[in-house]
């Protein structure tokens, strides 16, 4: 499989990465080179094989459903690029 | 006092206990050496004040007879581990000013045991690379040079700064992370020891995530014993990481030096790849001879899906990365670029904040997870991963204790020499290491010799799940036979 320029733009948008028009062709080439490389997986017989979900067999531990941490707005907001009081600031989302 | 920087961790520990020197002296010797080695760019942040405070506290504990297992040992930390109040960049512009308000579990265990932080080390951006060249903070220059040349060489990656720091004697040990070979390949390139533990052995909490089902933290040091000493402090169950294993941590140091007589060592025939340089083939043969001399039995084994590990990795790892890196949105931390609306803000921030390799992988990951392609790529790759793991399990069932392979397909290459035109060229560096991550197994790289140009080459040992001890025993046997390798100081 290989991707065209429109697909590159679509992937970039899904990934929320701005891509300039003059970068599209180059990215297309690189993505196609990686897709060509992984193409060899199609020759592996995988009928009846379970996809891996956990590399080491283990039962996930459960803990009591209780508050164990939190309530420290200052620590949460410390690295915020923009804040007002205890809120993160973003451009207007709802008109 | 420059000789203090040449000590092993085991010797430094003894010297500190006997009060032959203080933790402050040991830290100062390293800080002075770091200043002279700045041209290597191994550290992206030096923390001399933190080091002085920690060393002083260590000296006080030593005086009171309360020394921890790593008391006063100066270490370098890969800048992927969050360190409270100390900038953590992940080698990315998008985290250029990020100062964590918490400490990763692994580093907190090192400090609990008395270790001293020298600084944070350079890495490929978000650990995506095999040469340390994708770092937003510039490449690292290896302390090694080809005989009679001064071409700058890469230290390998992604934990390039951590490996270079230990090899250049500007840290007694360091931490790395390994998703596809990021500890073992730089260890091999710089002539030191590096261990990638079993998946789940070390907590991933507080480590900037790349591919969560593959990432593991591990130690670098100049000897097998030192690596074992660090590992004991780094390992252990952590309730904050649900994939961390609740398995007792053994005394790894005691395993280094144990007899390997009668151990069955698998030699996987699929690792004899086309176009393998004669020097690598010779090194592998030499490794087999050393283990045989030490009493091990060598058995040829087959891992039939080996060649599919790298392509499957380049689906699974970017897929997980695209999910993990979705958090860098310019809202809660890190870089922010303004946009017309909130989506414009995300897109501009991520375009400016991510480097080329990261952008490429996030896009590949997004594609293989997108509607209509998920089954063809991602599910198929996860099935192949099951088969890769089964290959190993079949060998272990036959009584194989561990496997011996080369660590890398070549010695270190020059800065700017690889991957410029085709990303796959760089990816092929991990051909011998990536299977281990796909199967969740432990692997260790041990220096085994120098090539014709005087550059270090390493051998890799692959173990059963949670059997790092056998790797330390076998690694020690190789170190005893091969000796140690140190670069001449030119910096």
CSV table of C-alpha atoms in Angstrom, one decimal, chain B residues 19-478:
chain,number,residue,atom,x,y,z
B,19,UNK,CA,36.6,7.0,54.0
B,20,UNK,CA,39.5,6.9,51.6
B,21,UNK,CA,37.6,9.9,50.0
B,22,UNK,CA,34.4,11.6,50.6
B,23,UNK,CA,31.2,11.7,48.5
B,24,UNK,CA,31.8,15.4,48.0
B,25,UNK,CA,35.3,14.8,46.6
B,26,UNK,CA,33.9,12.1,44.3
B,27,UNK,CA,31.1,14.4,43.1
B,28,UNK,CA,33.6,17.3,42.6
B,29,UNK,CA,36.0,15.2,40.6
B,30,UNK,CA,33.1,14.3,38.2
B,31,UNK,CA,31.8,17.9,38.0
B,32,UNK,CA,35.3,19.1,37.0
B,33,UNK,CA,35.6,16.3,34.4
B,34,UNK,CA,32.1,17.2,33.1
B,35,UNK,CA,33.2,20.8,32.5
B,36,UNK,CA,36.2,19.6,30.5
B,37,UNK,CA,34.0,17.3,28.4
B,38,UNK,CA,31.3,19.8,27.4
B,39,UNK,CA,32.3,19.5,23.7
B,40,UNK,CA,30.8,15.9,23.8
B,41,UNK,CA,27.4,17.4,24.6
B,42,UNK,CA,26.6,14.3,26.7
B,43,UNK,CA,24.8,16.3,29.3
B,44,UNK,CA,21.9,18.6,28.4
B,45,UNK,CA,21.8,19.9,32.0
B,46,UNK,CA,24.5,19.8,34.7
B,47,UNK,CA,23.2,20.0,38.3
B,48,UNK,CA,26.3,20.9,40.3
B,49,UNK,CA,24.3,22.4,43.2
B,50,UNK,CA,22.0,19.4,43.5
B,51,UNK,CA,25.1,17.2,43.3
B,52,UNK,CA,26.8,19.1,46.1
B,53,UNK,CA,23.8,18.9,48.4
B,54,UNK,CA,23.2,15.2,47.7
B,55,UNK,CA,26.9,14.4,48.2
B,56,UNK,CA,27.0,16.3,51.5
B,57,UNK,CA,23.9,14.4,52.7
B,58,UNK,CA,25.7,11.2,51.7
B,59,UNK,CA,28.8,12.0,53.6
B,60,UNK,CA,26.6,12.7,56.7
B,61,UNK,CA,24.9,9.3,56.3
B,62,UNK,CA,28.2,7.5,55.8
B,63,UNK,CA,29.6,9.2,59.0
B,64,UNK,CA,26.5,8.0,60.9
B,65,UNK,CA,26.9,4.5,59.6
B,66,UNK,CA,23.7,4.7,57.7
B,67,UNK,CA,25.0,4.4,54.1
B,68,UNK,CA,22.6,3.1,51.5
B,69,UNK,CA,23.6,0.6,48.8
B,70,UNK,CA,24.5,3.5,46.4
B,71,UNK,CA,25.6,6.0,48.9
B,72,UNK,CA,27.5,8.8,47.3
B,73,UNK,CA,27.7,7.2,43.8
B,74,UNK,CA,27.4,10.0,41.2
B,75,UNK,CA,25.1,9.1,38.3
B,76,UNK,CA,23.8,10.7,35.1
B,77,UNK,CA,20.1,10.4,34.3
B,78,UNK,CA,18.7,10.2,30.8
B,79,UNK,CA,16.6,13.3,30.2
B,80,UNK,CA,13.5,11.1,29.7
B,81,UNK,CA,13.2,10.5,33.5
B,82,UNK,CA,11.2,13.2,35.2
B,83,UNK,CA,13.2,14.7,38.0
B,84,UNK,CA,11.4,17.0,40.5
B,85,UNK,CA,12.4,20.6,40.1
B,86,UNK,CA,15.0,19.7,37.5
B,87,UNK,CA,14.2,20.5,33.8
B,88,UNK,CA,13.2,17.4,31.8
B,89,UNK,CA,13.1,17.9,28.0
B,90,UNK,CA,12.9,14.4,26.5
B,91,UNK,CA,15.3,15.9,23.9
B,92,UNK,CA,12.4,17.8,22.4
B,93,UNK,CA,11.7,21.5,21.8
B,94,UNK,CA,8.1,20.8,22.8
B,95,UNK,CA,9.3,20.3,26.4
B,96,UNK,CA,12.1,22.9,26.3
B,97,UNK,CA,11.0,24.4,29.7
B,98,UNK,CA,9.3,21.6,31.4
B,99,UNK,CA,10.0,21.3,35.1
B,100,UNK,CA,8.3,18.2,36.6
B,101,UNK,CA,6.6,18.6,40.0
B,102,UNK,CA,7.2,14.9,40.6
B,103,UNK,CA,10.0,12.3,40.5
B,104,UNK,CA,10.1,9.1,38.4
B,105,UNK,CA,9.9,5.9,40.5
B,106,UNK,CA,13.2,4.6,39.2
B,107,UNK,CA,15.2,7.8,40.0
B,108,UNK,CA,13.4,8.1,43.4
B,109,UNK,CA,14.7,4.6,44.2
B,110,UNK,CA,18.3,5.6,43.2
B,111,UNK,CA,18.1,8.6,45.5
B,112,UNK,CA,16.5,6.5,48.2
B,113,UNK,CA,19.6,4.3,48.1
B,114,UNK,CA,22.0,7.3,48.3
B,115,UNK,CA,23.0,8.0,44.7
B,116,UNK,CA,24.0,11.6,43.6
B,117,UNK,CA,22.6,13.3,40.6
B,118,UNK,CA,25.3,14.9,38.3
B,119,UNK,CA,22.9,16.0,35.6
B,120,UNK,CA,20.5,15.0,32.8
B,121,UNK,CA,21.8,13.4,29.6
B,122,UNK,CA,21.2,13.9,26.0
B,123,UNK,CA,19.0,11.6,23.9
B,124,UNK,CA,17.2,11.2,20.6
B,125,UNK,CA,14.0,13.2,20.7
B,126,UNK,CA,11.4,11.2,22.7
B,127,UNK,CA,13.9,8.3,22.5
B,128,UNK,CA,13.2,8.0,18.8
B,129,UNK,CA,16.5,7.4,17.1
B,130,UNK,CA,19.6,5.2,17.0
B,131,UNK,CA,22.4,7.8,16.9
B,132,UNK,CA,21.3,10.7,19.2
B,133,UNK,CA,21.1,12.9,16.2
B,134,UNK,CA,17.4,13.6,16.5
B,135,UNK,CA,17.9,15.5,19.8
B,136,UNK,CA,16.6,19.1,19.7
B,137,UNK,CA,19.6,19.9,21.9
B,138,UNK,CA,22.2,18.8,19.3
B,139,UNK,CA,24.0,15.5,18.7
B,140,UNK,CA,26.3,13.8,21.2
B,141,UNK,CA,29.9,13.1,20.1
B,142,UNK,CA,31.2,9.7,21.1
B,143,UNK,CA,34.4,9.7,23.3
B,144,UNK,CA,35.6,7.1,20.8
B,145,UNK,CA,37.4,7.9,17.6
B,146,UNK,CA,38.6,5.7,14.7
B,147,UNK,CA,42.4,5.1,14.9
B,148,UNK,CA,44.3,8.0,13.5
B,149,UNK,CA,41.2,10.0,12.6
B,150,UNK,CA,39.2,12.8,14.3
B,151,UNK,CA,35.8,12.3,12.5
B,152,UNK,CA,33.1,12.8,15.1
B,153,UNK,CA,31.3,9.5,15.7
B,154,UNK,CA,27.8,8.9,17.1
B,155,UNK,CA,27.5,7.2,20.6
B,156,UNK,CA,24.4,5.4,19.4
B,157,UNK,CA,20.9,6.1,20.6
B,158,UNK,CA,18.5,6.8,21.9
B,159,UNK,CA,20.4,6.8,25.3
B,160,UNK,CA,23.5,8.3,23.6
B,161,UNK,CA,24.3,10.9,26.3
B,162,UNK,CA,24.0,8.4,29.1
B,163,UNK,CA,26.3,5.9,27.3
B,164,UNK,CA,28.8,8.6,26.3
B,165,UNK,CA,28.9,10.0,29.9
B,166,UNK,CA,29.9,6.6,31.3
B,167,UNK,CA,32.4,5.8,28.6
B,168,UNK,CA,34.0,9.3,28.9
B,169,UNK,CA,34.3,8.8,32.7
B,170,UNK,CA,32.0,11.7,33.5
B,171,UNK,CA,29.6,9.5,35.5
B,172,UNK,CA,30.2,6.2,37.3
B,173,UNK,CA,26.9,4.9,35.9
B,174,UNK,CA,23.7,6.2,34.3
B,175,UNK,CA,20.2,5.3,33.4
B,176,UNK,CA,18.7,4.7,30.0
B,177,UNK,CA,15.5,3.5,28.5
B,178,UNK,CA,15.2,0.8,25.8
B,179,UNK,CA,12.3,0.5,23.4
B,180,UNK,CA,14.0,-1.2,20.5
B,181,UNK,CA,17.7,-1.2,21.4
B,182,UNK,CA,18.2,2.2,23.0
B,183,UNK,CA,20.3,0.9,25.9
B,184,UNK,CA,22.1,-2.0,24.2
B,185,UNK,CA,23.1,-0.4,21.0
B,186,UNK,CA,24.7,2.7,22.6
B,187,UNK,CA,26.4,0.5,25.2
B,188,UNK,CA,27.9,-1.5,22.3
B,189,UNK,CA,29.0,1.6,20.4
B,190,UNK,CA,30.8,3.1,23.4
B,191,UNK,CA,32.3,-0.1,24.9
B,192,UNK,CA,30.3,-0.2,28.1
B,193,UNK,CA,27.7,-2.5,29.6
B,194,UNK,CA,24.0,-1.9,29.2
B,195,UNK,CA,21.0,-3.9,30.4
B,196,UNK,CA,17.4,-3.8,29.1
B,197,UNK,CA,15.4,-5.6,31.8
B,198,UNK,CA,12.4,-7.8,31.4
B,199,UNK,CA,9.3,-5.8,30.6
B,200,UNK,CA,7.7,-4.9,33.9
B,201,UNK,CA,11.0,-5.2,35.9
B,202,UNK,CA,11.4,-1.5,36.4
B,203,UNK,CA,8.5,0.9,36.9
B,204,UNK,CA,7.7,3.2,33.9
B,205,UNK,CA,6.0,5.8,36.1
B,206,UNK,CA,7.4,9.2,35.6
B,207,UNK,CA,9.4,8.3,32.5
B,208,UNK,CA,8.3,10.2,29.4
B,209,UNK,CA,6.4,7.5,27.4
B,210,UNK,CA,7.4,6.5,23.8
B,211,UNK,CA,5.8,3.1,23.2
B,212,UNK,CA,4.3,1.8,26.4
B,213,UNK,CA,4.3,-1.9,25.6
B,214,UNK,CA,8.0,-1.8,24.7
B,215,UNK,CA,9.6,0.8,26.9
B,216,UNK,CA,11.9,-0.3,29.8
B,217,UNK,CA,14.3,1.5,32.0
B,218,UNK,CA,17.8,0.0,32.6
B,219,UNK,CA,21.3,0.8,33.8
B,220,UNK,CA,24.6,1.6,32.1
B,221,UNK,CA,28.0,1.1,33.8
B,222,UNK,CA,31.6,0.2,32.9
B,223,UNK,CA,31.5,-3.3,34.3
B,224,UNK,CA,28.9,-6.1,34.6
B,225,UNK,CA,29.1,-6.0,38.4
B,226,UNK,CA,28.4,-2.2,38.4
B,227,UNK,CA,25.4,-2.7,36.1
B,228,UNK,CA,24.1,-5.4,38.5
B,229,UNK,CA,24.6,-3.0,41.5
B,230,UNK,CA,22.5,-0.3,39.8
B,231,UNK,CA,19.9,-2.7,38.7
B,232,UNK,CA,19.1,-3.8,42.2
B,233,UNK,CA,18.1,-0.2,43.1
B,234,UNK,CA,16.2,0.5,39.9
B,235,UNK,CA,14.0,-2.7,39.9
B,236,UNK,CA,10.9,-3.5,41.8
B,237,UNK,CA,7.2,-3.4,41.9
B,238,UNK,CA,5.4,0.0,41.8
B,239,UNK,CA,1.7,0.3,42.4
B,240,UNK,CA,1.7,3.5,40.2
B,241,UNK,CA,2.6,1.4,37.1
B,242,UNK,CA,0.0,-1.4,36.5
B,243,UNK,CA,2.4,-3.2,34.2
B,244,UNK,CA,5.2,-3.3,36.7
B,245,UNK,CA,5.7,-6.9,38.0
B,246,UNK,CA,5.2,-7.9,41.6
B,247,UNK,CA,8.3,-10.2,41.6
B,248,UNK,CA,11.0,-10.1,44.3
B,249,UNK,CA,14.2,-8.3,43.3
B,250,UNK,CA,17.2,-10.6,43.8
B,251,UNK,CA,20.7,-9.7,44.7
B,252,UNK,CA,21.9,-9.2,41.1
B,253,UNK,CA,25.5,-8.5,42.2
B,254,UNK,CA,25.8,-12.0,43.6
B,255,UNK,CA,24.9,-13.3,40.2
B,256,UNK,CA,27.9,-11.6,38.5
B,257,UNK,CA,30.8,-14.1,38.9
B,258,UNK,CA,28.6,-17.2,39.4
B,259,UNK,CA,29.7,-20.3,37.5
B,260,UNK,CA,28.1,-20.7,34.1
B,261,UNK,CA,29.1,-24.4,33.9
B,262,UNK,CA,26.5,-26.6,32.2
B,263,UNK,CA,24.3,-23.6,31.1
B,264,UNK,CA,22.8,-24.2,27.7
B,265,UNK,CA,23.3,-21.2,25.4
B,266,UNK,CA,21.3,-20.9,22.2
B,267,UNK,CA,22.9,-19.5,19.1
B,268,UNK,CA,20.1,-18.3,16.9
B,269,UNK,CA,20.9,-19.1,13.2
B,270,UNK,CA,18.6,-16.4,11.9
B,271,UNK,CA,21.0,-13.8,13.4
B,272,UNK,CA,23.6,-14.7,10.7
B,273,UNK,CA,22.2,-12.0,8.4
B,274,UNK,CA,23.2,-11.4,4.8
B,275,UNK,CA,26.0,-9.0,4.5
B,276,UNK,CA,27.1,-9.3,8.1
B,277,UNK,CA,30.6,-7.8,8.4
B,278,UNK,CA,33.3,-10.4,8.9
B,279,UNK,CA,34.4,-8.6,12.1
B,280,UNK,CA,31.0,-9.1,13.7
B,281,UNK,CA,30.9,-12.7,12.6
B,282,UNK,CA,34.4,-13.1,14.2
B,283,UNK,CA,33.4,-11.4,17.4
B,284,UNK,CA,30.3,-13.7,17.7
B,285,UNK,CA,32.5,-16.8,17.2
B,286,UNK,CA,34.9,-15.5,19.8
B,287,UNK,CA,32.0,-15.0,22.2
B,288,UNK,CA,30.9,-18.6,21.7
B,289,UNK,CA,34.5,-19.8,22.4
B,290,UNK,CA,34.7,-17.8,25.6
B,291,UNK,CA,31.4,-19.2,26.9
B,292,UNK,CA,32.4,-22.7,25.9
B,293,UNK,CA,35.7,-22.3,27.7
B,294,UNK,CA,33.8,-21.2,30.8
B,295,UNK,CA,31.8,-24.5,30.7
B,296,UNK,CA,28.6,-23.6,28.9
B,297,UNK,CA,27.1,-25.8,26.2
B,298,UNK,CA,26.3,-24.1,22.9
B,299,UNK,CA,23.3,-25.2,20.9
B,300,UNK,CA,22.2,-23.9,17.6
B,301,UNK,CA,18.6,-22.7,17.8
B,302,UNK,CA,16.0,-21.3,15.4
B,303,UNK,CA,13.9,-18.1,15.9
B,304,UNK,CA,12.1,-18.3,12.5
B,305,UNK,CA,10.3,-14.9,12.8
B,306,UNK,CA,13.4,-12.8,13.5
B,307,UNK,CA,13.3,-10.9,10.2
B,308,UNK,CA,9.8,-9.7,10.9
B,309,UNK,CA,10.6,-8.2,14.2
B,310,UNK,CA,11.8,-4.9,12.8
B,311,UNK,CA,8.9,-4.3,10.4
B,312,UNK,CA,6.4,-5.2,13.1
B,313,UNK,CA,8.2,-2.9,15.5
B,314,UNK,CA,7.8,0.0,13.0
B,315,UNK,CA,4.1,-0.4,13.2
B,316,UNK,CA,3.6,-1.1,16.9
B,317,UNK,CA,6.1,1.5,18.2
B,318,UNK,CA,4.8,4.5,16.1
B,319,UNK,CA,1.2,3.5,16.8
B,320,UNK,CA,1.8,3.7,20.5
B,321,UNK,CA,3.9,6.8,20.1
B,322,UNK,CA,1.1,8.6,18.2
B,323,UNK,CA,-1.2,7.9,21.2
B,324,UNK,CA,1.3,8.8,23.9
B,325,UNK,CA,2.4,12.0,22.2
B,326,UNK,CA,-1.1,13.2,21.7
B,327,UNK,CA,-0.7,14.9,25.2
B,328,UNK,CA,1.7,17.5,23.8
B,329,UNK,CA,-0.9,20.0,22.8
B,330,UNK,CA,0.4,23.4,24.0
B,331,UNK,CA,-2.2,23.7,26.7
B,332,UNK,CA,-1.0,22.1,29.9
B,333,UNK,CA,2.8,22.3,29.6
B,334,UNK,CA,5.7,22.9,27.2
B,335,UNK,CA,5.8,24.9,24.0
B,336,UNK,CA,2.7,26.9,22.8
B,337,UNK,CA,2.4,28.4,19.3
B,338,UNK,CA,-0.7,30.5,18.7
B,339,UNK,CA,-3.3,29.5,16.2
B,340,UNK,CA,-6.6,30.9,14.9
B,341,UNK,CA,-8.6,28.5,17.0
B,342,UNK,CA,-7.8,25.7,19.4
B,343,UNK,CA,-7.1,23.2,16.6
B,344,UNK,CA,-4.8,25.7,15.0
B,345,UNK,CA,-3.0,26.1,18.3
B,346,UNK,CA,-2.5,22.3,18.5
B,347,UNK,CA,-1.3,22.0,14.9
B,348,UNK,CA,1.1,24.9,15.1
B,349,UNK,CA,2.5,23.8,18.5
B,350,UNK,CA,3.1,20.3,17.3
B,351,UNK,CA,4.6,21.3,14.0
B,352,UNK,CA,7.0,23.7,15.7
B,353,UNK,CA,7.7,21.5,18.8
B,354,UNK,CA,8.3,18.1,17.2
B,355,UNK,CA,11.4,17.3,15.1
B,356,UNK,CA,11.4,15.5,11.8
B,357,UNK,CA,11.7,12.0,13.1
B,358,UNK,CA,9.0,12.4,15.7
B,359,UNK,CA,6.6,14.0,13.2
B,360,UNK,CA,7.3,11.1,10.8
B,361,UNK,CA,6.6,8.5,13.4
B,362,UNK,CA,3.5,10.1,14.8
B,363,UNK,CA,2.1,10.3,11.3
B,364,UNK,CA,2.9,6.7,10.6
B,365,UNK,CA,1.3,5.7,13.8
B,366,UNK,CA,-1.8,7.8,13.1
B,367,UNK,CA,-2.1,6.1,9.7
B,368,UNK,CA,-1.7,2.5,10.9
B,369,UNK,CA,-4.4,3.1,13.6
B,370,UNK,CA,-6.8,5.0,11.3
B,371,UNK,CA,-10.1,3.5,10.2
B,372,UNK,CA,-9.7,0.9,7.4
B,373,UNK,CA,-6.0,0.3,8.1
B,374,UNK,CA,-6.1,-0.9,11.7
B,375,UNK,CA,-6.5,-4.6,10.9
B,376,UNK,CA,-4.2,-4.7,8.0
B,377,UNK,CA,-1.3,-3.0,9.9
B,378,UNK,CA,-1.7,-2.9,13.6
B,379,UNK,CA,-3.6,-6.1,14.3
B,380,UNK,CA,-1.3,-8.0,11.9
B,381,UNK,CA,1.8,-6.6,13.6
B,382,UNK,CA,0.5,-7.6,17.0
B,383,UNK,CA,-0.1,-11.2,15.7
B,384,UNK,CA,3.4,-11.3,14.3
B,385,UNK,CA,4.6,-10.2,17.8
B,386,UNK,CA,2.9,-13.2,19.3
B,387,UNK,CA,4.8,-15.4,16.9
B,388,UNK,CA,8.1,-13.7,17.7
B,389,UNK,CA,7.5,-14.3,21.4
B,390,UNK,CA,6.6,-17.9,20.8
B,391,UNK,CA,9.9,-18.5,18.9
B,392,UNK,CA,11.7,-17.6,22.1
B,393,UNK,CA,9.4,-19.6,24.3
B,394,UNK,CA,9.9,-22.7,22.2
B,395,UNK,CA,13.7,-22.4,22.7
B,396,UNK,CA,13.4,-21.8,26.4
B,397,UNK,CA,11.2,-24.9,26.7
B,398,UNK,CA,14.0,-27.0,25.2
B,399,UNK,CA,16.1,-26.0,28.2
B,400,UNK,CA,18.0,-23.0,26.7
B,401,UNK,CA,19.1,-20.7,29.5
B,402,UNK,CA,20.0,-17.7,27.3
B,403,UNK,CA,21.0,-16.8,23.8
B,404,UNK,CA,24.2,-15.2,22.5
B,405,UNK,CA,24.1,-12.8,19.5
B,406,UNK,CA,26.0,-9.8,18.2
B,407,UNK,CA,24.6,-6.5,19.7
B,408,UNK,CA,24.8,-4.4,16.6
B,409,UNK,CA,25.4,-5.0,12.9
B,410,UNK,CA,28.4,-2.6,12.9
B,411,UNK,CA,30.6,-0.4,15.0
B,412,UNK,CA,29.7,3.3,15.5
B,413,UNK,CA,29.3,5.4,12.4
B,414,UNK,CA,30.0,9.1,11.8
B,415,UNK,CA,27.7,12.0,12.7
B,416,UNK,CA,25.6,12.7,9.7
B,417,UNK,CA,26.6,9.4,7.9
B,418,UNK,CA,23.3,7.5,8.1
B,419,UNK,CA,19.6,7.9,7.5
B,420,UNK,CA,19.8,11.2,5.6
B,421,UNK,CA,18.1,9.9,2.5
B,422,UNK,CA,16.2,6.9,3.8
B,423,UNK,CA,14.9,6.5,7.4
B,424,UNK,CA,15.1,2.7,7.0
B,425,UNK,CA,18.9,2.8,6.9
B,426,UNK,CA,19.0,4.1,10.5
B,427,UNK,CA,16.3,1.7,11.6
B,428,UNK,CA,18.4,-1.3,10.6
B,429,UNK,CA,20.7,-0.6,13.5
B,430,UNK,CA,18.3,-2.2,15.8
B,431,UNK,CA,17.9,-5.5,13.9
B,432,UNK,CA,19.5,-7.6,16.6
B,433,UNK,CA,18.0,-5.8,19.6
B,434,UNK,CA,14.4,-5.2,18.7
B,435,UNK,CA,13.2,-8.8,18.9
B,436,UNK,CA,13.9,-8.7,22.6
B,437,UNK,CA,11.6,-5.7,23.2
B,438,UNK,CA,8.9,-7.3,21.0
B,439,UNK,CA,9.1,-10.4,23.3
B,440,UNK,CA,9.4,-8.5,26.5
B,441,UNK,CA,12.7,-10.3,27.4
B,442,UNK,CA,15.8,-9.1,29.2
B,443,UNK,CA,18.9,-8.4,27.2
B,444,UNK,CA,22.4,-7.2,28.0
B,445,UNK,CA,25.1,-5.8,25.8
B,446,UNK,CA,28.7,-6.5,27.0
B,447,UNK,CA,31.8,-5.1,25.3
B,448,UNK,CA,33.7,-7.9,23.6
B,449,UNK,CA,36.4,-6.4,21.5
B,450,UNK,CA,37.6,-3.6,19.1
B,451,UNK,CA,37.2,-3.6,15.4
B,452,UNK,CA,40.1,-3.0,12.9
B,453,UNK,CA,39.6,0.8,13.3
B,454,UNK,CA,39.9,0.6,17.1
B,455,UNK,CA,36.2,1.0,17.8
B,456,UNK,CA,34.3,-1.1,20.4
B,457,UNK,CA,32.0,-3.9,19.5
B,458,UNK,CA,29.5,-5.6,21.8
B,459,UNK,CA,27.8,-9.0,22.2
B,460,UNK,CA,24.2,-9.4,23.4
B,461,UNK,CA,22.8,-12.0,25.7
B,462,UNK,CA,19.1,-12.6,25.8
B,463,UNK,CA,17.5,-14.2,28.8
B,464,UNK,CA,14.3,-15.8,30.0
B,465,UNK,CA,11.7,-13.5,31.5
B,466,UNK,CA,12.8,-12.1,34.9
B,467,UNK,CA,16.1,-14.0,34.7
B,468,UNK,CA,18.5,-11.0,34.6
B,469,UNK,CA,20.7,-12.9,37.0
B,470,UNK,CA,21.8,-15.4,34.3
B,471,UNK,CA,22.6,-12.5,32.0
B,472,UNK,CA,24.9,-11.0,34.7
B,473,UNK,CA,26.6,-14.4,35.2
B,474,UNK,CA,27.2,-14.9,31.5
B,475,UNK,CA,28.1,-11.2,31.0
B,476,UNK,CA,30.7,-11.5,33.7
B,477,UNK,CA,32.2,-14.5,31.9
B,478,UNK,CA,32.5,-12.5,28.7
